[in-house]
Amino acid sequence: MLQKLSYFNLIAAIVYLLTYLRNGTLGSTAGILMVIVFNWLCLRSYQLDNYSWKAGHYLTGLWSLYFVSTLLYGSVNIMNSLTEYDFISNDTIFYLSISFIFCTVVIAHFILYLFRSFR
């Protein structure tokens, strides 16, 4: 399960990067990079069958959660604007859908990997 989530997160992060972060800031680019590195660490742990976390796991995992929280915060602000101005386009619906799915899967992956490391 964790391996499949890692591959899905890697693909989703690259799609998100190529689609929405064309002129990204340092925070957004580093956030995507941390999601990619965290998933790579999970795949490496799966391959070595050693799920114990080190400092790099905590650093990249927490930075990934910070990045996801900023995406969710931005999505909430967009949804507030949508209700206030009563206008929504197809691009906005697509962006909110992709952001919500990406954030949900990254958070679920972090929680599952964290529980796996405590076993």
mmCIF file of C-alpha atoms in Angstrom:
data_model
loop_
_atom_site.group_PDB
_atom_site.id
_atom_site.type_symbol
_atom_site.label_atom_id
_atom_site.label_comp_id
_atom_site.label_asym_id
_atom_site.label_seq_id
_atom_site.Cartn_x
_atom_site.Cartn_y
_atom_site.Cartn_z
ATOM 1 C CA MET A 1 0.000 0.000 0.000
ATOM 2 C CA LEU A 2 2.753 2.440 0.942
ATOM 3 C CA GLN A 3 4.684 1.641 -2.216
ATOM 4 C CA LYS A 4 1.661 2.368 -4.420
ATOM 5 C CA LEU A 5 0.963 5.632 -2.562
ATOM 6 C CA SER A 6 4.592 6.649 -3.026
ATOM 7 C CA TYR A 7 4.455 6.073 -6.760
ATOM 8 C CA PHE A 8 1.130 7.910 -6.987
ATOM 9 C CA ASN A 9 2.550 10.842 -5.000
ATOM 10 C CA LEU A 10 5.624 11.013 -7.215
ATOM 11 C CA ILE A 11 3.514 11.111 -10.356
ATOM 12 C CA ALA A 12 1.052 13.590 -8.837
ATOM 13 C CA ALA A 13 3.872 15.866 -7.645
ATOM 14 C CA ILE A 14 5.448 15.932 -11.086
ATOM 15 C CA VAL A 15 2.089 16.586 -12.770
ATOM 16 C CA TYR A 16 1.327 19.345 -10.267
ATOM 17 C CA LEU A 17 4.767 20.857 -10.808
ATOM 18 C CA LEU A 18 4.487 20.812 -14.580
ATOM 19 C CA THR A 19 0.906 22.064 -14.629
ATOM 20 C CA TYR A 20 0.687 24.757 -11.971
ATOM 21 C CA LEU A 21 4.147 25.797 -10.843
ATOM 22 C CA ARG A 22 5.628 27.176 -14.016
ATOM 23 C CA ASN A 23 6.935 30.300 -12.287
ATOM 24 C CA GLY A 24 7.032 28.955 -8.757
ATOM 25 C CA THR A 25 8.609 30.580 -5.773
ATOM 26 C CA LEU A 26 11.294 29.001 -3.614
ATOM 27 C CA GLY A 27 8.711 27.742 -1.113
ATOM 28 C CA SER A 28 6.538 26.012 -3.681
ATOM 29 C CA THR A 29 9.458 24.502 -5.584
ATOM 30 C CA ALA A 30 11.107 23.307 -2.382
ATOM 31 C CA GLY A 31 7.770 21.914 -1.191
ATOM 32 C CA ILE A 32 7.383 19.775 -4.312
ATOM 33 C CA LEU A 33 11.012 18.713 -3.986
ATOM 34 C CA MET A 34 10.419 17.648 -0.369
ATOM 35 C CA VAL A 35 7.347 15.629 -1.375
ATOM 36 C CA ILE A 36 9.450 13.873 -4.004
ATOM 37 C CA VAL A 37 12.344 13.221 -1.604
ATOM 38 C CA PHE A 38 10.018 11.979 1.156
ATOM 39 C CA ASN A 39 8.375 9.515 -1.223
ATOM 40 C CA TRP A 40 11.765 8.406 -2.479
ATOM 41 C CA LEU A 41 12.808 7.760 1.131
ATOM 42 C CA CYS A 42 9.674 5.679 1.614
ATOM 43 C CA LEU A 43 10.414 3.618 -1.485
ATOM 44 C CA ARG A 44 13.985 3.149 -0.297
ATOM 45 C CA SER A 45 12.726 2.011 3.109
ATOM 46 C CA TYR A 46 10.417 -0.461 1.385
ATOM 47 C CA GLN A 47 13.283 -1.785 -0.694
ATOM 48 C CA LEU A 48 15.587 -2.186 2.331
ATOM 49 C CA ASP A 49 12.726 -3.354 4.581
ATOM 50 C CA ASN A 50 13.836 -0.853 7.225
ATOM 51 C CA TYR A 51 11.130 1.652 8.090
ATOM 52 C CA SER A 52 12.860 3.464 10.948
ATOM 53 C CA TRP A 53 13.016 7.211 10.468
ATOM 54 C CA LYS A 54 16.065 9.397 10.725
ATOM 55 C CA ALA A 55 16.382 13.185 10.768
ATOM 56 C CA GLY A 56 15.948 13.425 6.993
ATOM 57 C CA HIS A 57 12.620 11.645 7.152
ATOM 58 C CA TYR A 58 11.289 14.053 9.758
ATOM 59 C CA LEU A 59 12.628 17.106 7.931
ATOM 60 C CA THR A 60 11.211 16.192 4.533
ATOM 61 C CA GLY A 61 7.966 14.860 6.002
ATOM 62 C CA LEU A 62 7.248 17.977 8.027
ATOM 63 C CA TRP A 63 8.199 20.230 5.130
ATOM 64 C CA SER A 64 5.830 18.228 2.913
ATOM 65 C CA LEU A 65 3.044 18.736 5.445
ATOM 66 C CA TYR A 66 3.821 22.458 5.566
ATOM 67 C CA PHE A 67 3.635 22.658 1.761
ATOM 68 C CA VAL A 68 0.355 20.750 1.695
ATOM 69 C CA SER A 69 -1.092 23.005 4.385
ATOM 70 C CA THR A 70 -0.264 26.077 2.285
ATOM 71 C CA LEU A 71 -1.974 24.458 -0.708
ATOM 72 C CA LEU A 72 -5.058 23.728 1.391
ATOM 73 C CA TYR A 73 -5.062 27.263 2.784
ATOM 74 C CA GLY A 74 -4.907 28.675 -0.734
ATOM 75 C CA SER A 75 -7.703 26.361 -1.864
ATOM 76 C CA VAL A 76 -9.904 27.524 1.018
ATOM 77 C CA ASN A 77 -9.276 31.138 0.038
ATOM 78 C CA ILE A 78 -10.149 30.368 -3.575
ATOM 79 C CA MET A 79 -13.360 28.651 -2.461
ATOM 80 C CA ASN A 80 -14.251 31.697 -0.329
ATOM 81 C CA SER A 81 -13.769 33.935 -3.363
ATOM 82 C CA LEU A 82 -15.881 31.612 -5.478
ATOM 83 C CA THR A 83 -18.790 31.830 -3.085
ATOM 84 C CA GLU A 84 -18.411 35.588 -2.654
ATOM 85 C CA TYR A 85 -18.336 36.421 -6.366
ATOM 86 C CA ASP A 86 -20.576 33.530 -7.446
ATOM 87 C CA PHE A 87 -18.372 32.625 -10.407
ATOM 88 C CA ILE A 88 -16.425 29.455 -11.134
ATOM 89 C CA SER A 89 -14.592 28.322 -14.245
ATOM 90 C CA ASN A 90 -13.599 24.868 -15.382
ATOM 91 C CA ASP A 91 -9.933 25.629 -14.761
ATOM 92 C CA THR A 92 -10.689 26.529 -11.157
ATOM 93 C CA ILE A 93 -12.677 23.343 -10.605
ATOM 94 C CA PHE A 94 -9.827 21.301 -12.091
ATOM 95 C CA TYR A 95 -7.216 23.085 -9.968
ATOM 96 C CA LEU A 96 -9.204 22.630 -6.756
ATOM 97 C CA SER A 97 -9.823 18.962 -7.537
ATOM 98 C CA ILE A 98 -6.173 18.237 -8.284
ATOM 99 C CA SER A 99 -5.030 20.174 -5.198
ATOM 100 C CA PHE A 100 -7.471 18.415 -2.897
ATOM 101 C CA ILE A 101 -6.577 14.943 -4.186
ATOM 102 C CA PHE A 102 -2.850 15.680 -4.033
ATOM 103 C CA CYS A 103 -3.069 17.068 -0.485
ATOM 104 C CA THR A 104 -5.224 14.198 0.753
ATOM 105 C CA VAL A 105 -2.903 11.548 -0.635
ATOM 106 C CA VAL A 106 0.240 13.239 0.722
ATOM 107 C CA ILE A 107 -1.278 13.525 4.211
ATOM 108 C CA ALA A 108 -2.516 9.909 4.121
ATOM 109 C CA HIS A 109 0.910 8.736 2.972
ATOM 110 C CA PHE A 110 2.647 10.650 5.762
ATOM 111 C CA ILE A 111 0.350 9.159 8.413
ATOM 112 C CA LEU A 112 0.654 5.592 7.091
ATOM 113 C CA TYR A 113 4.427 5.844 6.798
ATOM 114 C CA LEU A 114 4.692 7.332 10.282
ATOM 115 C CA PHE A 115 2.672 4.477 11.785
ATOM 116 C CA ARG A 116 4.738 1.963 9.827
ATOM 117 C CA SER A 117 7.938 3.436 11.276
ATOM 118 C CA PHE A 118 6.706 2.897 14.850
ATOM 119 C CA ARG A 119 6.129 -0.835 14.320
#
